[in-house]
JSON list of N, CA, C and O in Angstrom, two decimals:
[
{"chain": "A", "resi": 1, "resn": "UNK", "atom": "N", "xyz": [12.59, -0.73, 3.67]},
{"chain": "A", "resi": 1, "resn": "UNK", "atom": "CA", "xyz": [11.95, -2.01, 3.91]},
{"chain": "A", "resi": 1, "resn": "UNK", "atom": "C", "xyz": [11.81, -2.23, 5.40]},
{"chain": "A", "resi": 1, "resn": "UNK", "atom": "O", "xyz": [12.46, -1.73, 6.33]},
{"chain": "A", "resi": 2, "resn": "UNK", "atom": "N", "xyz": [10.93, -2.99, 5.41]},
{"chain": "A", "resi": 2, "resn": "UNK", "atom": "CA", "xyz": [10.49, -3.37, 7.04]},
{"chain": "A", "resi": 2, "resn": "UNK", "atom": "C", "xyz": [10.81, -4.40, 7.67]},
{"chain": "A", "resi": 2, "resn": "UNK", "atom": "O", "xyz": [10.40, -5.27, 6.91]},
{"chain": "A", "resi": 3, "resn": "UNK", "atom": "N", "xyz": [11.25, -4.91, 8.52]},
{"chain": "A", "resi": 3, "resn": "UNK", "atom": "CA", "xyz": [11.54, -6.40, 9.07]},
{"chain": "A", "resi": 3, "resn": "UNK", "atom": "C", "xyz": [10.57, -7.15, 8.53]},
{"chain": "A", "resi": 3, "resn": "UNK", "atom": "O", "xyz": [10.96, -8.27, 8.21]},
{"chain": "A", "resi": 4, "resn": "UNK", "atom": "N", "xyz": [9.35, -6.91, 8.31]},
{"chain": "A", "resi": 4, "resn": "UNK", "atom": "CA", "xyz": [8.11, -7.69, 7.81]},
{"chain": "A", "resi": 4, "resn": "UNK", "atom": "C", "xyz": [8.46, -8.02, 6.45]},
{"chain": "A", "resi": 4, "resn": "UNK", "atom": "O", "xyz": [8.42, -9.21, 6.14]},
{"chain": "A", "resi": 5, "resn": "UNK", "atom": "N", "xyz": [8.74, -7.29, 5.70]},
{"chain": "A", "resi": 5, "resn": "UNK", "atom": "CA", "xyz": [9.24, -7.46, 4.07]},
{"chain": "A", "resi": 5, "resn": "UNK", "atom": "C", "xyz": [10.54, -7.81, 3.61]},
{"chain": "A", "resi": 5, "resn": "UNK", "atom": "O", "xyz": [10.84, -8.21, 2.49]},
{"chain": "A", "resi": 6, "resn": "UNK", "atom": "N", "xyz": [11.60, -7.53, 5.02]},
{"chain": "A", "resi": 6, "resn": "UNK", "atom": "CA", "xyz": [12.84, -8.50, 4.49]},
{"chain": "A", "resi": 6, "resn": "UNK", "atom": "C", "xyz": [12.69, -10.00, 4.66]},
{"chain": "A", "resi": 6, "resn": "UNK", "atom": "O", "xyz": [13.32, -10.76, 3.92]},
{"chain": "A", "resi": 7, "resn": "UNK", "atom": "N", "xyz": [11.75, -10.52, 5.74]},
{"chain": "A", "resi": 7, "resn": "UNK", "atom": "CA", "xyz": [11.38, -11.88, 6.16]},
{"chain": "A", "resi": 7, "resn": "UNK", "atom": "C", "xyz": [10.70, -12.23, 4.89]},
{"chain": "A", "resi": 7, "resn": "UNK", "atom": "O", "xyz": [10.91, -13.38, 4.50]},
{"chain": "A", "resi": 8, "resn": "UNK", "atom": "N", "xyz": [10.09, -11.65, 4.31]},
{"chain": "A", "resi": 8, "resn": "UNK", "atom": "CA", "xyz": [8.63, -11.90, 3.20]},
{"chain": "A", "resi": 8, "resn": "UNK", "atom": "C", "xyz": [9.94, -11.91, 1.98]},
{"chain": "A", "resi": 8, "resn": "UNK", "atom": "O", "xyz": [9.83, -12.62, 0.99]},
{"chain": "A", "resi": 9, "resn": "UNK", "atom": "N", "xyz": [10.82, -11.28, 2.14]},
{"chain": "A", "resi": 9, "resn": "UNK", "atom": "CA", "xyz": [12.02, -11.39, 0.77]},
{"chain": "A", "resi": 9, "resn": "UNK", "atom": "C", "xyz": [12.47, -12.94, 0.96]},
{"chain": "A", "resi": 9, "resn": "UNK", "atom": "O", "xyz": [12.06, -13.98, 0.44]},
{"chain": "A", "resi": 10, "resn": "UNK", "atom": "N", "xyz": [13.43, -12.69, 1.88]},
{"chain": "A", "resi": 10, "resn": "UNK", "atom": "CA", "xyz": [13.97, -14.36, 2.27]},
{"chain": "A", "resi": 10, "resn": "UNK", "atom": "C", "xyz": [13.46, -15.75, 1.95]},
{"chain": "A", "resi": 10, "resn": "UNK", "atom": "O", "xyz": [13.95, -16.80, 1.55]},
{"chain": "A", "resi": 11, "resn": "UNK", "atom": "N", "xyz": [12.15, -15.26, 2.34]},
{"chain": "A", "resi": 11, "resn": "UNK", "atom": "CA", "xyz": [10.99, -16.46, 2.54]},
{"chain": "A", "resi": 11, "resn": "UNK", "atom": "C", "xyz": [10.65, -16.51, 0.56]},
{"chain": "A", "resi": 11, "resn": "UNK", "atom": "O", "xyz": [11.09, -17.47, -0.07]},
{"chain": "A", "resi": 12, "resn": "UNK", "atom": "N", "xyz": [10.26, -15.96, 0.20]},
{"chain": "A", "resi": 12, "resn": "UNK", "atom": "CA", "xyz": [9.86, -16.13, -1.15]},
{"chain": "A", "resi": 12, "resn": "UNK", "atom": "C", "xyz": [10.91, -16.04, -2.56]},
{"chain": "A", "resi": 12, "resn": "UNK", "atom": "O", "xyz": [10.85, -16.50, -3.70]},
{"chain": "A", "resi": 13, "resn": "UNK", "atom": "N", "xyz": [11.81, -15.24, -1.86]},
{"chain": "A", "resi": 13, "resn": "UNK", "atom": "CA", "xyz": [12.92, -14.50, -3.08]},
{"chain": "A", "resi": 13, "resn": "UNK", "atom": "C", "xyz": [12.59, -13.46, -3.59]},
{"chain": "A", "resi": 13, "resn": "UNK", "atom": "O", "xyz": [13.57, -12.78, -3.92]},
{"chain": "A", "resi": 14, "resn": "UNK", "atom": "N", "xyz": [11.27, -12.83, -3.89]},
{"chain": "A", "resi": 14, "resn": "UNK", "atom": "CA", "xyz": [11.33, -11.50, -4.54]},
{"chain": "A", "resi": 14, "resn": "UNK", "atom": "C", "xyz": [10.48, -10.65, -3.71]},
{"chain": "A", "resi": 14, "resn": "UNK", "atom": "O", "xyz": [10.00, -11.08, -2.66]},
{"chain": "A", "resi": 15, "resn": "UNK", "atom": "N", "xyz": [10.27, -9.43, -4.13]},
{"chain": "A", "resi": 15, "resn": "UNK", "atom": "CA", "xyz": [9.86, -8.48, -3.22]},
{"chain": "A", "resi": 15, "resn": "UNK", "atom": "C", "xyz": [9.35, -7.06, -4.29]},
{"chain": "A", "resi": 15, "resn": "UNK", "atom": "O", "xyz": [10.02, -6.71, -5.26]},
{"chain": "A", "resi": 16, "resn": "UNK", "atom": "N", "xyz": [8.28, -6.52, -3.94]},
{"chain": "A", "resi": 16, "resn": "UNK", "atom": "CA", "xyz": [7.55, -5.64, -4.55]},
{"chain": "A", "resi": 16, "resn": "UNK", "atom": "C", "xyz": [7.76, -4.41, -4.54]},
{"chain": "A", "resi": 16, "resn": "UNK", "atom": "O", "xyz": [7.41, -3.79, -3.54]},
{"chain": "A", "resi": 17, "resn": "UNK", "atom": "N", "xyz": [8.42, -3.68, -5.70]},
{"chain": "A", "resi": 17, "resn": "UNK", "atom": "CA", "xyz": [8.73, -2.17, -5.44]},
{"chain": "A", "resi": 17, "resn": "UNK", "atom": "C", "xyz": [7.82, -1.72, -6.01]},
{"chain": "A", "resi": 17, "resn": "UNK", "atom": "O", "xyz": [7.62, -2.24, -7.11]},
{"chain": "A", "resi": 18, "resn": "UNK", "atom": "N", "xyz": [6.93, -0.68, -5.61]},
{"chain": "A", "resi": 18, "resn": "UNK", "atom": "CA", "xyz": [5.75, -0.25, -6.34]},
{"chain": "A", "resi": 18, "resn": "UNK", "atom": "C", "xyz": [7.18, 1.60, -6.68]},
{"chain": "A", "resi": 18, "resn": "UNK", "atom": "O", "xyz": [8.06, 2.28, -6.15]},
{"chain": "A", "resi": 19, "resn": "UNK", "atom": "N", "xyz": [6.16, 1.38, -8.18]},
{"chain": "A", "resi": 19, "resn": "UNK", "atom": "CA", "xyz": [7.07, 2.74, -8.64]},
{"chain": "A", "resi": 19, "resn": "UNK", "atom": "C", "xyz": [8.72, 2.78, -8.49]},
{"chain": "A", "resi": 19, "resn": "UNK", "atom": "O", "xyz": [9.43, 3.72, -8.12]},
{"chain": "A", "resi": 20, "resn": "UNK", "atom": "N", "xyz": [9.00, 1.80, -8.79]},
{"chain": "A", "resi": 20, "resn": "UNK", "atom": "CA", "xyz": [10.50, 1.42, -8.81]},
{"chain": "A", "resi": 20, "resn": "UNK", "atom": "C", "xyz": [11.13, 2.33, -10.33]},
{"chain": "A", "resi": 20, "resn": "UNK", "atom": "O", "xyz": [11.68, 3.43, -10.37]},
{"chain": "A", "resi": 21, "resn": "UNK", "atom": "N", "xyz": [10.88, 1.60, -11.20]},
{"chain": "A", "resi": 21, "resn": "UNK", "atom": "CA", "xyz": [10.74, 2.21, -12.42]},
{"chain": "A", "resi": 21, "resn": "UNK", "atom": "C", "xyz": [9.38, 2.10, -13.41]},
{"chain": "A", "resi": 21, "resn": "UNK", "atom": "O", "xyz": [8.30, 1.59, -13.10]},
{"chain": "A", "resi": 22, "resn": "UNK", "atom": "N", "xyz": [9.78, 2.76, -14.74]},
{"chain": "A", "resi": 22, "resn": "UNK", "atom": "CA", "xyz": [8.38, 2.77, -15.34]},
{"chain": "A", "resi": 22, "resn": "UNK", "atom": "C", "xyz": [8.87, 1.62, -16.32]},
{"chain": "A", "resi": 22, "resn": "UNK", "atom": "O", "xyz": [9.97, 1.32, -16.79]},
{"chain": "A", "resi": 23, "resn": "UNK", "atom": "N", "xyz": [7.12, 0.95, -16.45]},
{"chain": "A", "resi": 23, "resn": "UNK", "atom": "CA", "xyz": [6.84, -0.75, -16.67]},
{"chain": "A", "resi": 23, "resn": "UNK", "atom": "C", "xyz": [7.74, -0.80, -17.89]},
{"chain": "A", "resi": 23, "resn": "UNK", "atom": "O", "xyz": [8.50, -1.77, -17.93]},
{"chain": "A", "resi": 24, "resn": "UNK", "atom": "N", "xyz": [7.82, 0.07, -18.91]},
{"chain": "A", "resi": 24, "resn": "UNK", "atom": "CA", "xyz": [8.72, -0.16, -20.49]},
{"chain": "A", "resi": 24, "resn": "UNK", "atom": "C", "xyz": [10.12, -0.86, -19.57]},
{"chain": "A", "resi": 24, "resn": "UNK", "atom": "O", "xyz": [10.38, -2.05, -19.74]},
{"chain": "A", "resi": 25, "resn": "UNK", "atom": "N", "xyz": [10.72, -0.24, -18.89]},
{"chain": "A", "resi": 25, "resn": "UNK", "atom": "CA", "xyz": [11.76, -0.61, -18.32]},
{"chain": "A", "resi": 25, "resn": "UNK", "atom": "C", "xyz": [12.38, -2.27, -17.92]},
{"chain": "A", "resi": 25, "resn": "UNK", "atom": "O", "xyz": [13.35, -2.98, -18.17]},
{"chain": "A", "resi": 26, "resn": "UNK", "atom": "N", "xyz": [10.65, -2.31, -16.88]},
{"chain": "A", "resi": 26, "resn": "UNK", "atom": "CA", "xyz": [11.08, -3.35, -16.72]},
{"chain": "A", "resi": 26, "resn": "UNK", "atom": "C", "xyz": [10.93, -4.81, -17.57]},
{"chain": "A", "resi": 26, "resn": "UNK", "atom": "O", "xyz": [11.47, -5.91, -17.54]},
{"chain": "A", "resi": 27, "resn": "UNK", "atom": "N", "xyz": [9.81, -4.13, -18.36]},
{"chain": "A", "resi": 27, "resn": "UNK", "atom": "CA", "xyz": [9.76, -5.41, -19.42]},
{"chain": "A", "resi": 27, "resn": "UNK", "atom": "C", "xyz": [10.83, -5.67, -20.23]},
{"chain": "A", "resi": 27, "resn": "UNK", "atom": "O", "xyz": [11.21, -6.81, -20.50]},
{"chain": "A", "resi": 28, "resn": "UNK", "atom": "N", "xyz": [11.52, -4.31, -20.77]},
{"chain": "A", "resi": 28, "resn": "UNK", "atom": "CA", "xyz": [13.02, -4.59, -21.78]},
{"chain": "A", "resi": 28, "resn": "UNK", "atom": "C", "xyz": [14.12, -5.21, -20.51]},
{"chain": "A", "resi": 28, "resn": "UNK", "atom": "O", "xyz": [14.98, -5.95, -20.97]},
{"chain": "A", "resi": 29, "resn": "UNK", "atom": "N", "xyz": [14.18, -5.01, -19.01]},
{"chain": "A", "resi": 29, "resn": "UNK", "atom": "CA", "xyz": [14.62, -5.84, -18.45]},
{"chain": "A", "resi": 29, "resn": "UNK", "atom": "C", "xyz": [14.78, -7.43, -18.67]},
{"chain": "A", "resi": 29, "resn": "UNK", "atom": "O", "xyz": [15.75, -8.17, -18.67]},
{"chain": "A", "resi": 30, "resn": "UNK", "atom": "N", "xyz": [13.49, -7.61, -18.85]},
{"chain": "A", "resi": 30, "resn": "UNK", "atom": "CA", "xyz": [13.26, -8.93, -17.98]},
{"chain": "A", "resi": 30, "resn": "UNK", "atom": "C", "xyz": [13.58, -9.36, -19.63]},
{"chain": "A", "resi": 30, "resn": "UNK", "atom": "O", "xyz": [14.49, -10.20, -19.63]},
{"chain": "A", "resi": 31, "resn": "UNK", "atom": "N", "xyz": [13.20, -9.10, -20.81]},
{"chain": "A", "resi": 31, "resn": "UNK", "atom": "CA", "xyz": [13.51, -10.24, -21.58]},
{"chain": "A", "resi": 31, "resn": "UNK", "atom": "C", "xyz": [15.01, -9.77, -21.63]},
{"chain": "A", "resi": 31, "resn": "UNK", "atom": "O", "xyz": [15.63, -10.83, -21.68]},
{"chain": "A", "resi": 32, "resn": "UNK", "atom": "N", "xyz": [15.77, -8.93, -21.64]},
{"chain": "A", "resi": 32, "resn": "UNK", "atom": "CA", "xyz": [17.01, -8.96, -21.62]},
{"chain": "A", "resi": 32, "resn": "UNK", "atom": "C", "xyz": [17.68, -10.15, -20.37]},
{"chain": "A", "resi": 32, "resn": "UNK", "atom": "O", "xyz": [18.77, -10.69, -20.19]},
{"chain": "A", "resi": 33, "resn": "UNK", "atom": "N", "xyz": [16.65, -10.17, -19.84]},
{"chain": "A", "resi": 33, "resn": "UNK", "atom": "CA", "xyz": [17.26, -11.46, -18.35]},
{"chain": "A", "resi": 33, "resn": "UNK", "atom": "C", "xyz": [16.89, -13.05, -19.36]},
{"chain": "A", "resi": 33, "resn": "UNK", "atom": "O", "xyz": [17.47, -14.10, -19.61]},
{"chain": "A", "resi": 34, "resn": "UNK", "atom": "N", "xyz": [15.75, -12.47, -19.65]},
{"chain": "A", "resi": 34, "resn": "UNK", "atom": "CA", "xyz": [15.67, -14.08, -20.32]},
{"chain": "A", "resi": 34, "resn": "UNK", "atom": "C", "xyz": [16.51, -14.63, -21.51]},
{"chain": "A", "resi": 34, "resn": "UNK", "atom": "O", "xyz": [16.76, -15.80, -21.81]},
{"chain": "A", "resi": 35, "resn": "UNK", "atom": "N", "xyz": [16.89, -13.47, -22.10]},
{"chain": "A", "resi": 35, "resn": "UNK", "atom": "CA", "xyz": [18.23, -14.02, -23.73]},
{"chain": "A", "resi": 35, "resn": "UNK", "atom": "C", "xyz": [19.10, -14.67, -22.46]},
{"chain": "A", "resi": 35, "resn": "UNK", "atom": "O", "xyz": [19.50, -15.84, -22.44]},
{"chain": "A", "resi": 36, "resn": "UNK", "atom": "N", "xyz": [19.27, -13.87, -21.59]},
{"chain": "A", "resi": 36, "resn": "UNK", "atom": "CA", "xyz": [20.88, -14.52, -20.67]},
{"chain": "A", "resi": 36, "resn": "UNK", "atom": "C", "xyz": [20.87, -16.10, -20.13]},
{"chain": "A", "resi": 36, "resn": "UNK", "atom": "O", "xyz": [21.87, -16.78, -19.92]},
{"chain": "A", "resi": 37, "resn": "UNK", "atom": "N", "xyz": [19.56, -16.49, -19.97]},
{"chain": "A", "resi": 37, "resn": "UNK", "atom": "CA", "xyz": [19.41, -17.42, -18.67]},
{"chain": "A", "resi": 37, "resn": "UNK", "atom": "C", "xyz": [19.63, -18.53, -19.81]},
{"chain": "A", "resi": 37, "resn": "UNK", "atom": "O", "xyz": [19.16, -18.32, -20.92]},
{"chain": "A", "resi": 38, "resn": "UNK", "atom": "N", "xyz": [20.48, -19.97, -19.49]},
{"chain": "A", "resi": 38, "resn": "UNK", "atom": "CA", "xyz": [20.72, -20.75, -20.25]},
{"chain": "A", "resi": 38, "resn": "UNK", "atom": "C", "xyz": [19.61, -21.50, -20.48]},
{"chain": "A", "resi": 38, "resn": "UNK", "atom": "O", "xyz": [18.66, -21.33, -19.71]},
{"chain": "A", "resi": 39, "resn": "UNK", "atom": "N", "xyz": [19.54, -22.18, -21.23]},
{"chain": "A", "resi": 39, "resn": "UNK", "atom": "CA", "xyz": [18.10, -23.48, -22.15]},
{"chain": "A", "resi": 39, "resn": "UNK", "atom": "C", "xyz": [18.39, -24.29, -21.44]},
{"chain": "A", "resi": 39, "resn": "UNK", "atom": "O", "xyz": [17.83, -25.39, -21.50]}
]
């Protein structure tokens, strides 16, 4: 990461990994984040 993109982290909260993992991944992620997050 670049000083440009840790400022752009800070500033917004998230930050763009291109090819981080493959998309199946992160979608069974994210609803596994969403069962967690309280109502």
């Amino acid at each position: 990461m670049s000083v440009i993109d840790v400022r752009r982290f800070v500033t917004d909260g998230s930050a763009k990994v291109e090819g981080g993992a493959p998309r199946e991944v992160g979608e069974r992620a994210r609803a596994l984040l969403w069962q967690r997050v309280p109502a």
